[in-house]
Short mmCIF file of C-alpha atoms in Angstrom, two decimals:
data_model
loop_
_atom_site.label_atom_id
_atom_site.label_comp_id
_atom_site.label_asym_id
_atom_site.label_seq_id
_atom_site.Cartn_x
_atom_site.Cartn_y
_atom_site.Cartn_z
CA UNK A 919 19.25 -62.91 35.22
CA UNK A 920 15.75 -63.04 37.45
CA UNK A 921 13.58 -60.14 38.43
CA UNK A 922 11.07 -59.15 40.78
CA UNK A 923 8.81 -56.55 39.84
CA UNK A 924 6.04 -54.32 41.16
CA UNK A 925 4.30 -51.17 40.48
CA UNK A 926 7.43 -49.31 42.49
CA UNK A 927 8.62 -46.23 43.06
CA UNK A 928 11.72 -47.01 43.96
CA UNK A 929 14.24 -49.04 40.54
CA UNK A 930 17.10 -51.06 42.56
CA UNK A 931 19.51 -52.84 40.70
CA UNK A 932 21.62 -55.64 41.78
CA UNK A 933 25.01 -56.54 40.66
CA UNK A 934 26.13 -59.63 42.23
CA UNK A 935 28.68 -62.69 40.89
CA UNK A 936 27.48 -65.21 43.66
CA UNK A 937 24.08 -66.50 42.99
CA UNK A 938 22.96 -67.59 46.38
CA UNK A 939 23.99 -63.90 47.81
CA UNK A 940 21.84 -62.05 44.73
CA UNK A 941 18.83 -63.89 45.50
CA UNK A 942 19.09 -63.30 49.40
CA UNK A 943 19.31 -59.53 48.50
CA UNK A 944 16.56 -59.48 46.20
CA UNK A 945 14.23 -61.06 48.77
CA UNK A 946 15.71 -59.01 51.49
CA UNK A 947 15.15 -55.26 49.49
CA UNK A 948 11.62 -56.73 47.74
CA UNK A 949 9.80 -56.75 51.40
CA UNK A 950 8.97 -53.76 50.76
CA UNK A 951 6.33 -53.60 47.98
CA UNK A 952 7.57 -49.60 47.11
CA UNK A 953 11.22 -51.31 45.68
CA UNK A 954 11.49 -52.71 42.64
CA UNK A 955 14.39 -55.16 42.36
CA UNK A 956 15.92 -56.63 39.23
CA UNK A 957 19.57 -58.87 39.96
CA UNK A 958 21.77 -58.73 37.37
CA UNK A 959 24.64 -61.55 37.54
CA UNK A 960 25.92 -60.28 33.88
CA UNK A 961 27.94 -57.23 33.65
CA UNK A 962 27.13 -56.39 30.22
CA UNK A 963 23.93 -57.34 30.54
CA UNK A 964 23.69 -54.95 33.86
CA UNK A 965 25.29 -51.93 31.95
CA UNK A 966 22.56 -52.12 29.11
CA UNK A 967 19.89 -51.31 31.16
CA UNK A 968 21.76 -48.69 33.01
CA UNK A 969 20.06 -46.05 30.71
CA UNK A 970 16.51 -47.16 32.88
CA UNK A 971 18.59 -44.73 35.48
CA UNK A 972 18.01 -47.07 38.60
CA UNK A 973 17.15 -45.21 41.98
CA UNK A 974 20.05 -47.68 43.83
CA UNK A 975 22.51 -49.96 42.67
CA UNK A 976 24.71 -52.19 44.90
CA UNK A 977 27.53 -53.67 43.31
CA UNK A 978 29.46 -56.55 44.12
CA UNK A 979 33.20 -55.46 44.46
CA UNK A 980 35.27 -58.61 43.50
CA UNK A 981 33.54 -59.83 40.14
CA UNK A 982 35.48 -62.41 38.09
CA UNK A 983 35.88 -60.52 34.68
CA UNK A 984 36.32 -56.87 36.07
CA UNK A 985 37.29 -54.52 38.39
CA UNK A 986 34.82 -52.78 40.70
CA UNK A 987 36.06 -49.22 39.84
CA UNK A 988 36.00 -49.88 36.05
CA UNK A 989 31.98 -50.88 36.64
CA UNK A 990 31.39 -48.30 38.94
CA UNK A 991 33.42 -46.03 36.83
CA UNK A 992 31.14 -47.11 34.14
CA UNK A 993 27.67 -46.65 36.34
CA UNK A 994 29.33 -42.78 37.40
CA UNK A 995 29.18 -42.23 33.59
CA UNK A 996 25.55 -43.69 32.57
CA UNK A 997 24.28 -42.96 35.24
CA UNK A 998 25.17 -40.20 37.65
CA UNK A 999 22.24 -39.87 39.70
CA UNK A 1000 22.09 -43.23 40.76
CA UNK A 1001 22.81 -43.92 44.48
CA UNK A 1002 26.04 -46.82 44.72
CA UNK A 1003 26.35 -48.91 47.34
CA UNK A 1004 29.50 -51.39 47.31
CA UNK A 1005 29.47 -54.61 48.73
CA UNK A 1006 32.47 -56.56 49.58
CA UNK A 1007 33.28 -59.61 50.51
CA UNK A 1008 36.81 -58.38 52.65
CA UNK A 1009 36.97 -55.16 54.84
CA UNK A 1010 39.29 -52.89 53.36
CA UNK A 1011 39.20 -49.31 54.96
CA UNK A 1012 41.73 -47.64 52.37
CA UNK A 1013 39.36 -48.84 49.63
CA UNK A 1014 36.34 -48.04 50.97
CA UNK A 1015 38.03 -44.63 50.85
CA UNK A 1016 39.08 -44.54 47.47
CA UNK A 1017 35.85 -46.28 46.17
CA UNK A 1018 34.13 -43.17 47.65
CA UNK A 1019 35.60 -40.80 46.74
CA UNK A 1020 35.46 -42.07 43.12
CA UNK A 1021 31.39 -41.63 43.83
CA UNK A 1022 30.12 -44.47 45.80
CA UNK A 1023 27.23 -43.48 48.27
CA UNK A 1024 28.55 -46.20 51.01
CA UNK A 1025 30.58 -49.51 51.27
CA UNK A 1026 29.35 -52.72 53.07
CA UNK A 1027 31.38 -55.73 54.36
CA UNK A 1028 29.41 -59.18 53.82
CA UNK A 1029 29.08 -60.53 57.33
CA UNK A 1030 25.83 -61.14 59.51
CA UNK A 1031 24.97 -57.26 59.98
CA UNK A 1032 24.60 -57.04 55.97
CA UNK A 1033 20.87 -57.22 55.95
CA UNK A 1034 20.37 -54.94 58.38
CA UNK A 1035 23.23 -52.07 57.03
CA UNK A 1036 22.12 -52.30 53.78
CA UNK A 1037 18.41 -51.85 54.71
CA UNK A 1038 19.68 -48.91 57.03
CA UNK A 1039 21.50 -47.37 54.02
CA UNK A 1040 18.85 -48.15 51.63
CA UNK A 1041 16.06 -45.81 53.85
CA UNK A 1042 18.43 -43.04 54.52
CA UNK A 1043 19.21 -42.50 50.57
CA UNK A 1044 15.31 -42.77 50.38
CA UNK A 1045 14.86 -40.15 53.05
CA UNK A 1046 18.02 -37.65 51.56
CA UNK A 1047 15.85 -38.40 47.70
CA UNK A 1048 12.56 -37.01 49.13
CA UNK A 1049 14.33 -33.80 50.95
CA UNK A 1050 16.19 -33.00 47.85
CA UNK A 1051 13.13 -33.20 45.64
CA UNK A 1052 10.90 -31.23 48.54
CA UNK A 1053 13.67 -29.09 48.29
CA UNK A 1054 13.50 -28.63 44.55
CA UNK A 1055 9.70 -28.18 44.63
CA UNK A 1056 9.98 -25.17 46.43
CA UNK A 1057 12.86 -24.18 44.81
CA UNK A 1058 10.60 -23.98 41.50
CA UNK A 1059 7.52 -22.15 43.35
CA UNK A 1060 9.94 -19.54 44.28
CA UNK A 1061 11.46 -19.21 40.89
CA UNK A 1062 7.82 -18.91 39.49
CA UNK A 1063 6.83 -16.49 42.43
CA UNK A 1064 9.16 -13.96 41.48
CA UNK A 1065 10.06 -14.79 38.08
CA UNK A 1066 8.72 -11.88 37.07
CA UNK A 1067 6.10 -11.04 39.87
CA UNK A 1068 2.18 -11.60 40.01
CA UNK A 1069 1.95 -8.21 39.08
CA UNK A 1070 4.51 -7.36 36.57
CA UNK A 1071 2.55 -8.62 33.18
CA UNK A 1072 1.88 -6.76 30.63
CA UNK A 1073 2.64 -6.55 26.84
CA UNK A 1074 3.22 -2.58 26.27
CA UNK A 1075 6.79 -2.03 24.75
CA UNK A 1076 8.04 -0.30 27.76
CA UNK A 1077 7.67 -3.04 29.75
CA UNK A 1078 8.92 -5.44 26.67
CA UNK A 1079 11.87 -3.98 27.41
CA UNK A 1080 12.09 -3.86 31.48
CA UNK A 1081 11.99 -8.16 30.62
CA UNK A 1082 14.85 -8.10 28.18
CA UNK A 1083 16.70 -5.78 30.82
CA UNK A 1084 15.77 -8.10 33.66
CA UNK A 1085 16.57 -10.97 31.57
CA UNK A 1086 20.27 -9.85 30.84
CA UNK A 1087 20.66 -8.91 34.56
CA UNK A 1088 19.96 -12.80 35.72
CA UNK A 1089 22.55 -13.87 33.30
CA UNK A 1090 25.38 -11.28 34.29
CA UNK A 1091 27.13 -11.29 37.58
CA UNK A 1092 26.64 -7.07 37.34
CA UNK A 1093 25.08 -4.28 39.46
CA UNK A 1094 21.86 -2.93 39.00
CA UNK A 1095 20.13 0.43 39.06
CA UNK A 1096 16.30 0.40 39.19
CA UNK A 1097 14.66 3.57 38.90
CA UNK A 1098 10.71 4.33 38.80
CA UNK A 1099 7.85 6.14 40.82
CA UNK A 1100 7.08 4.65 43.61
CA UNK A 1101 4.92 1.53 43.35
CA UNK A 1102 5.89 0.69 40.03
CA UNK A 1103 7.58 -2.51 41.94
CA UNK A 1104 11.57 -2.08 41.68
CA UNK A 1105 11.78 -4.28 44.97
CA UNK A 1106 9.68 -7.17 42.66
CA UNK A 1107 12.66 -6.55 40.12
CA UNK A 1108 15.46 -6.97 42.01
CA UNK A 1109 13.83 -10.31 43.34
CA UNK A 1110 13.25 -11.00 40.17
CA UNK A 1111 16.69 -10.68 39.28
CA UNK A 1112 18.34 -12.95 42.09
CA UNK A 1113 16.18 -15.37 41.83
CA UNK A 1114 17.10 -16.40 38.40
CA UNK A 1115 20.56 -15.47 38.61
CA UNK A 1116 23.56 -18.22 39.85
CA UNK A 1117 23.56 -16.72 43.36
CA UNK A 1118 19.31 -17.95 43.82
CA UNK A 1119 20.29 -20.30 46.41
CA UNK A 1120 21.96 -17.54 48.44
CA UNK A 1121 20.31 -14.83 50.53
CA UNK A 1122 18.27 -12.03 49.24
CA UNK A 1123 18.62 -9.11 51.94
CA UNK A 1124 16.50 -6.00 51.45
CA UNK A 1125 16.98 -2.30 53.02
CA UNK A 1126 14.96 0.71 52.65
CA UNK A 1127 17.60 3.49 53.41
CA UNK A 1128 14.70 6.18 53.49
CA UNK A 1129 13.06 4.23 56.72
CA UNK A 1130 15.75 4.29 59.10
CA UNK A 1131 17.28 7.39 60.50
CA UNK A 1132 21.19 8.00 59.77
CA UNK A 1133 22.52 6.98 62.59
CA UNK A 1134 20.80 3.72 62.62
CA UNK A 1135 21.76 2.75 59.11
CA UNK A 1136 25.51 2.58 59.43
CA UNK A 1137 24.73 -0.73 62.05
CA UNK A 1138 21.97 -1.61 59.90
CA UNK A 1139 24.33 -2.33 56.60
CA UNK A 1140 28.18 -2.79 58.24
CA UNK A 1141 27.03 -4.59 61.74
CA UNK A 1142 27.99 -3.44 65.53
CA UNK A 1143 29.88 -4.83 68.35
CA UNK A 1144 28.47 -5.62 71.96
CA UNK A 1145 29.08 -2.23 73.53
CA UNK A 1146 29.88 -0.10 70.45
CA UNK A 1147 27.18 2.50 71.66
CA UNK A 1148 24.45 3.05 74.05
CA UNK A 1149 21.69 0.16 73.97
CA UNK A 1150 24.58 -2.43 71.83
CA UNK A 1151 23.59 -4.80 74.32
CA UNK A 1152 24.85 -7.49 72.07
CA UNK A 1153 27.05 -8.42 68.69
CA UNK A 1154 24.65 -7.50 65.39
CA UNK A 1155 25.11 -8.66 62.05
CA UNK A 1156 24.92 -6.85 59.35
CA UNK A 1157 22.67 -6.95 56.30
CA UNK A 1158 26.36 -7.09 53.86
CA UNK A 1159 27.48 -10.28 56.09
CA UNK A 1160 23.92 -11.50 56.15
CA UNK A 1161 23.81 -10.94 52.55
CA UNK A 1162 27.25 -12.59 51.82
CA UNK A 1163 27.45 -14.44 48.55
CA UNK A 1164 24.13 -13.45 47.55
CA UNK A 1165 22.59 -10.31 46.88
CA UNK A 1166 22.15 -6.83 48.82
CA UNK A 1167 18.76 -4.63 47.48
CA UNK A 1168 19.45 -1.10 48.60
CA UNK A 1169 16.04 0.84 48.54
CA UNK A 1170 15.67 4.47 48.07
CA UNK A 1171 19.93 4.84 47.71
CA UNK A 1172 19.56 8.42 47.10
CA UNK A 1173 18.09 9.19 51.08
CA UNK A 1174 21.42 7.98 52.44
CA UNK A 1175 23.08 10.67 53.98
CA UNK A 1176 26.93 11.88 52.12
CA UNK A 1177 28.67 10.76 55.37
CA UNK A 1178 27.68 7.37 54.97
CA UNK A 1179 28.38 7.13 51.06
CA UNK A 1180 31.61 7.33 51.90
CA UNK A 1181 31.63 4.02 53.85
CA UNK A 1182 29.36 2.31 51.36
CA UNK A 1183 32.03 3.52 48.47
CA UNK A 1184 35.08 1.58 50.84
CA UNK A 1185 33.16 -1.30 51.33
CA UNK A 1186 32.48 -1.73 47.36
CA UNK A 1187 35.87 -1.18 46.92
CA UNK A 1188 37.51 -3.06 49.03
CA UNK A 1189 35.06 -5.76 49.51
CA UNK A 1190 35.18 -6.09 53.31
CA UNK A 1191 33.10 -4.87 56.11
CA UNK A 1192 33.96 -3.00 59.57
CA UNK A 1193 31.27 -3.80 61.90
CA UNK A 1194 30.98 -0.10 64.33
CA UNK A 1195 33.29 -0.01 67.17
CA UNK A 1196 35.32 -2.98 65.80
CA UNK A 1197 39.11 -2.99 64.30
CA UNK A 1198 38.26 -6.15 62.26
CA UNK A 1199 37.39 -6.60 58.83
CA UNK A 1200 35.17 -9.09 57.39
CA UNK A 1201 35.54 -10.06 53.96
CA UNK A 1202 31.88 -9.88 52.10
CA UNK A 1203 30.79 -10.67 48.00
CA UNK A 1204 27.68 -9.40 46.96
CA UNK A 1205 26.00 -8.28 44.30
CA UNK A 1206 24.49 -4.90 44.65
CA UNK A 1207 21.29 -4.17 43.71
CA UNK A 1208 20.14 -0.69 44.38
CA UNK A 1209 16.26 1.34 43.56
CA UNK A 1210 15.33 5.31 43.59
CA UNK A 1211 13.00 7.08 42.35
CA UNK A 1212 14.90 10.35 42.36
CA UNK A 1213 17.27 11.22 39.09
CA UNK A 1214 20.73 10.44 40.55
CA UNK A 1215 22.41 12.18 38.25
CA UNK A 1216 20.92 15.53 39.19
CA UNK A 1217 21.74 14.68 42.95
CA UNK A 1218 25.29 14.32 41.58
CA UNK A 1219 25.07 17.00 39.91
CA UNK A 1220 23.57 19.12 43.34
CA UNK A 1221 26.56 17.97 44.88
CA UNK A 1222 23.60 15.36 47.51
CA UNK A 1223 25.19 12.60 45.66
CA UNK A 1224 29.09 11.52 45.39
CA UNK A 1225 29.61 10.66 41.87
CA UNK A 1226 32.51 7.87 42.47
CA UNK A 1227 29.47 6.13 44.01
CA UNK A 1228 27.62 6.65 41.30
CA UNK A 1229 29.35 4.79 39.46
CA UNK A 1230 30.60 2.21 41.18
CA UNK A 1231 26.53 1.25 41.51
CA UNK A 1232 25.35 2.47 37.87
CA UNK A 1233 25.76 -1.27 36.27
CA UNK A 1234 22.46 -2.03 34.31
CA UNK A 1235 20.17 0.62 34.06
CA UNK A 1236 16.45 -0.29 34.56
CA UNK A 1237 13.40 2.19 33.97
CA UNK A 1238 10.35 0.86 35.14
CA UNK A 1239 7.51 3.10 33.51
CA UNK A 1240 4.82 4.73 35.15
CA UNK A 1241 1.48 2.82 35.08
CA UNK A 1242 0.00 5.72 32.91
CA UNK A 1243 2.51 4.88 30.54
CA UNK A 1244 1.45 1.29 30.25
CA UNK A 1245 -1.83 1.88 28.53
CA UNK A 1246 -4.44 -1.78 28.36
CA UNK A 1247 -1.05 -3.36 30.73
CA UNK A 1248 -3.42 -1.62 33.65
CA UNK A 1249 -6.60 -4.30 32.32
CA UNK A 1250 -4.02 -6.95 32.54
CA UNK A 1251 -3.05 -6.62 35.46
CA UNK A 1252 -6.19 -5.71 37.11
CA UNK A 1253 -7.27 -9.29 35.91
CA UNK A 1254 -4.42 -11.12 37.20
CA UNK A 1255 -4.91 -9.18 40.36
CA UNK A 1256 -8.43 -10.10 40.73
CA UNK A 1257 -8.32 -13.53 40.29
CA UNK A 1258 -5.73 -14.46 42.27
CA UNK A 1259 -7.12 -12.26 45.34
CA UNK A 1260 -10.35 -14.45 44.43
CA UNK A 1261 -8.44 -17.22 45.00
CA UNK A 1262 -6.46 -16.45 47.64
CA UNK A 1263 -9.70 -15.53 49.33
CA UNK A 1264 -12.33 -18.13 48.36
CA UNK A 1265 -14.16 -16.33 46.78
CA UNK A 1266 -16.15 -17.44 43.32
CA UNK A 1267 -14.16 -15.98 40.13
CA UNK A 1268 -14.94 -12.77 39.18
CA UNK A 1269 -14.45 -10.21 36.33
CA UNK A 1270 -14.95 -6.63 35.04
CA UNK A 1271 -17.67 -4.94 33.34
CA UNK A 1272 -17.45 -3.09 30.53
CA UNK A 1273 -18.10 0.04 32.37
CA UNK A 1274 -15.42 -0.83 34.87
CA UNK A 1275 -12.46 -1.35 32.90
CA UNK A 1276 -13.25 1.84 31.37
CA UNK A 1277 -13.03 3.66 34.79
CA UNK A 1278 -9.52 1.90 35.52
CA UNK A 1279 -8.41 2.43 32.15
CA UNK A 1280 -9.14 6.16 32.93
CA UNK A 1281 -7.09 6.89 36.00
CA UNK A 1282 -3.76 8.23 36.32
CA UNK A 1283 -2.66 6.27 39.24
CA UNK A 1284 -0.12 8.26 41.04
CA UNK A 1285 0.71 4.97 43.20
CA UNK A 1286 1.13 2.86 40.17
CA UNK A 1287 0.73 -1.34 40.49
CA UNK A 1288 0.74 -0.59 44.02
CA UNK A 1289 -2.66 2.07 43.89
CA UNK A 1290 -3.88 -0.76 41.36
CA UNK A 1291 -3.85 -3.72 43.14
CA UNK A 1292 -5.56 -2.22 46.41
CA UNK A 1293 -8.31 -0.11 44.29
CA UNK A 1294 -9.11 -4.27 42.47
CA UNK A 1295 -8.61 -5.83 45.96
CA UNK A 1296 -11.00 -3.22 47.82
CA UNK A 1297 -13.28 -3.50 44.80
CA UNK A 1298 -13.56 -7.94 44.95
CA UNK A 1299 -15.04 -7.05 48.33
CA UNK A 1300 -17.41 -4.61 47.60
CA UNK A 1301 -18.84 -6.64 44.46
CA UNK A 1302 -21.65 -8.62 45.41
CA UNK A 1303 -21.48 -10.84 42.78
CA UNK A 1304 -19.49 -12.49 40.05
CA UNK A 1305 -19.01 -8.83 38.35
CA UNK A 1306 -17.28 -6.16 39.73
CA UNK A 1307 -19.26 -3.46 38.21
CA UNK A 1308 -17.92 0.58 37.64
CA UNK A 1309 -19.81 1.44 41.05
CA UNK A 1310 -17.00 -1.23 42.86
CA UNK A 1311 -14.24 0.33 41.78
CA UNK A 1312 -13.45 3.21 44.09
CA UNK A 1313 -10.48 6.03 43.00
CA UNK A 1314 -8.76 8.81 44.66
CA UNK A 1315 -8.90 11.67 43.44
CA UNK A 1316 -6.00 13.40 41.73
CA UNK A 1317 -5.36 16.84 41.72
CA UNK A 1318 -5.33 17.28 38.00
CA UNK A 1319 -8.91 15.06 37.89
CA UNK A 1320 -10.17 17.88 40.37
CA UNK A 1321 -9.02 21.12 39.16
CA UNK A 1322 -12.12 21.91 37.44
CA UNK A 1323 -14.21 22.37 40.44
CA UNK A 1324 -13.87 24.98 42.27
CA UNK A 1325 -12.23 25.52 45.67
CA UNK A 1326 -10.17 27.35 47.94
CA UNK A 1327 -6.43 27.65 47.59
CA UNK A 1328 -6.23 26.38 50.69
CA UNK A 1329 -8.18 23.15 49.95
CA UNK A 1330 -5.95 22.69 46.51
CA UNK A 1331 -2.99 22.67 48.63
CA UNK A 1332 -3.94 20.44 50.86
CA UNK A 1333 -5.11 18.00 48.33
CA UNK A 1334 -1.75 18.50 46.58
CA UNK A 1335 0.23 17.43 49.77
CA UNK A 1336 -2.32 14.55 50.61
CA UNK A 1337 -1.33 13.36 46.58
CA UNK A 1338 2.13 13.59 47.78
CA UNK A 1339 2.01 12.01 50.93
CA UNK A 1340 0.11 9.32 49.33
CA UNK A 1341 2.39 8.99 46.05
CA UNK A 1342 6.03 9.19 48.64
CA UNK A 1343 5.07 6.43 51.25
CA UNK A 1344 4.07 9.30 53.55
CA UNK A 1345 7.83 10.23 54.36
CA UNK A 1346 7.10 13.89 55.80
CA UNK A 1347 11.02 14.76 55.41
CA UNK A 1348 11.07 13.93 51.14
CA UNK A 1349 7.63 15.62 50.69
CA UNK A 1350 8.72 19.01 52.26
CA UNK A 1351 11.86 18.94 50.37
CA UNK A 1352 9.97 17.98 47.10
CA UNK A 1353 7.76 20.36 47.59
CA UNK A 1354 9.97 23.00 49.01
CA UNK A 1355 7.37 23.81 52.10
CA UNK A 1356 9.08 23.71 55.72
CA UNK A 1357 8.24 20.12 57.41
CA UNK A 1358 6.76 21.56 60.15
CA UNK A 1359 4.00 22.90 57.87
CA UNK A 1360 3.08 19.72 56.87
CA UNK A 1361 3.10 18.39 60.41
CA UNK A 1362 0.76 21.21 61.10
CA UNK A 1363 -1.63 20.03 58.33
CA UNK A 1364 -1.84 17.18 59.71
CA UNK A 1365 -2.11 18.00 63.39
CA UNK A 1366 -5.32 19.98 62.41
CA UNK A 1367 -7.17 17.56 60.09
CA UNK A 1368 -6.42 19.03 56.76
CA UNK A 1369 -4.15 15.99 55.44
CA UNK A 1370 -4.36 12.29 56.63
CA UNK A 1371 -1.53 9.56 57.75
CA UNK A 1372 -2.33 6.17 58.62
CA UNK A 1373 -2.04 5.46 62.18
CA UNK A 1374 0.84 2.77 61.15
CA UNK A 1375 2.72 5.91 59.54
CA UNK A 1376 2.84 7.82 62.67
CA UNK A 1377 5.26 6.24 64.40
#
């Protein structure tokens, strides 16, 4: 045996009977400085050092002692990750078949192209390595991003057991049910979910049933045909085919209207899809994942809420708690939160005072994680230096925190509906019916001033 070695990045092994041949290979692959090259004119000798799990191997299909499939055979077994390329001395299409199938990468007839075909091959399984492991890298930042979310830490025992919950879910092909108060992160969750279950590599589609009207939603999920209504100007696909084979989040399940349960209920059941104002079914698989933060079983109960559907979404159950209920959780995440907006922003590190951890430790935060992470974001820009001090940190008001003072009854209801508004994603419809108040009082409030909606909310 000879070798040629560098400081490579690239392990190529040779197998070749005919000495002459071996050499010209080695000095043909060893041009380039990033391939290191060992020849191996020894079978046994070749198969002991397979467990150095070479990059390439090309492997001489007649040897005198052994068949090519029993080595490669062999080479499939000690190492499967290696790329093969055979090289023959005869042109044998049926075998170059077989051989391939078997596992080879690619076959080569020894004639005067050689050189420059195995060279060719040699770059492309270089190129198809560095995609795969680009591909892997992001693969990995992914998992990490929503492993468990940026914001989701915390050591309290309700959130213990949201993990173990979240854990089970990734490992069981199973519907979900995530309930909380808004901006306790049950969209995080479901990611969370699919991206450590099998389906990861398959799409994650998300719809917020509360923010499209009725009428919209049944395109939205099932798909429309060119012409199937006024403005169907072309064919749409739907979020359940877009979503095929991975996973379908369902926000805020218990706004969709009882009409369109119905449909949901036959497409669950019979796993297909009728896009509107089409006769044909399309087959779909996904896993459902759905979030509310109303108490489905009530609306069952209120007849809002078909229980067959129910049930045919129940699968895991997963609580996330209110932040109030996640006592020093709200200093760890208010750390995590700061430093990565620090980062993200480049700005120099910061962290609390004493003083200021006390004043987040004492708010109720009716928008949860969400009201948390803008109230530490907002107060990294107001600090003006490497502590964010009590005076940075800047809270609404809740009503309970402002009962004591005293005020008209009009003023308490506004504030009331401005807590709502604030706490429901300012969704005019769910706040009058929470509140049972006719919507058209609230849009009156706000007409004149009394309650506020950002301009993006209007429309």
């Amino acid at each position: 045996m000879s070798s040629l070695q560098n400081d490579a990045s690239e392990k190529i092994f040779v197998l070749e009977d005919d000495l002459w041949y071996s050499q010209f290979l080695s000095y043909h692959l060893s041009t380039n400085p990033d391939h290191q090259v060992e020849v191996f004119n020894s079978v046994d000798e070749f198969l002991g050092r397979l467990p150095e799990t070479p990059t390439i191997i090309t492997l001489d299909y007649h040897l005198p002692s052994v068949t090519g499939e029993a080595v490669l055979q062999k080479i499939l077994e000690k190492s499967p990750n290696s790329y093969i390329i055979i090289i023959s001395g005869q042109e044998d299409i049926r075998k170059a078949v077989s051989l391939m199938k078997m596992g080879a990468y690619d076959y080569i007839v020894k004639n005067e192209e050689t050189k420059e075909r195995l060279w060719s091959i040699v770059e492309k399984i270089k190129h198809n390595r560095s995609l795969k492991q680009e591909l892997e890298v992001l693969r990995k930042e992914v998992k990490q991003k929503y492993s468990l979310g940026s914001e989701l830490v915390g050591s309290s025992e309700p959130i213990k057991k949201v993990y173990q919950l979240v854990e089970k879910a990734a490992v069981n092909n199973i519907n979900v049910t995530v309930t909380g108060e808004t901006g306790t992160g049950k969209e995080l969750i479901a990611k969370a979910i699919h991206q450590n279950s099998r389906r990861s590599k398959m799409p994650f589609v998300a719809v917020n049933i509360a923010a499209l009207p009725s009428e919209l939603l049944e395109s939205e999920l099932f798909g429309h045909e060119k012409g199937a209504f006024t403005g169907a100007t072309s064919r749409r696909v739907g979020k359940f085919e877009e979503a095929n084979g991975g996973t379908l989040f369902l926000d805020e399940i218990g706004e969709m209207s009882f009409n369109l349960q119905a449909k949901l209920l036959r497409v669950l059941q019979e796993r297909e899809v009728t896009p509107v104002g089409s006769n044909k079914s399309i087959p779909v698989e996904v896993r459902i994942i759905t979030a509310t933060h109303r108490n489905l079983l009530d609306e069952v109960k209120k007849g809002n809420f078909r229980e067959d559907l129910f049930y045919r979404l129940l699968g895991i159950q997963i609580h996330l708690p209110p932040l109030r209920e996640r006592g020093h959780d709200i200093l760890l995440i208010a750390h995590k939160v700061l430093k990565d907006f620090c980062k993200q922003n480049d700005l120099e590190e910061k962290s609390f005072t004493s003083d200021a951890q006390k004043k987040l430790l004492s708010h109720l935060y009716p928008g949860n994680v969400r009201e948390l992470k803008a109230v530490v974001e907002l107060a990294a820009v107001l600090s003006d230096s490497n502590l964010v001090t009590d005076s940075d940190i800047q809270l609404q008001k809740t009503v309970s925190s402002s009962a004591s003072e005293e005020k008209t009854l009009d003023q308490y209801i506004h504030e009331m509906v401005q807590s709502y508004l604030d706490k429901y994603n300012y969704n005019v419809v769910y706040v009058a019916d929470k509140l049972k108040v006719g919507k058209s009082t609230i849009y009156r409030m706000i007409q004149k001033g009394d309650v506020l909606i950002p301009e993006q909310k209007k429309y």
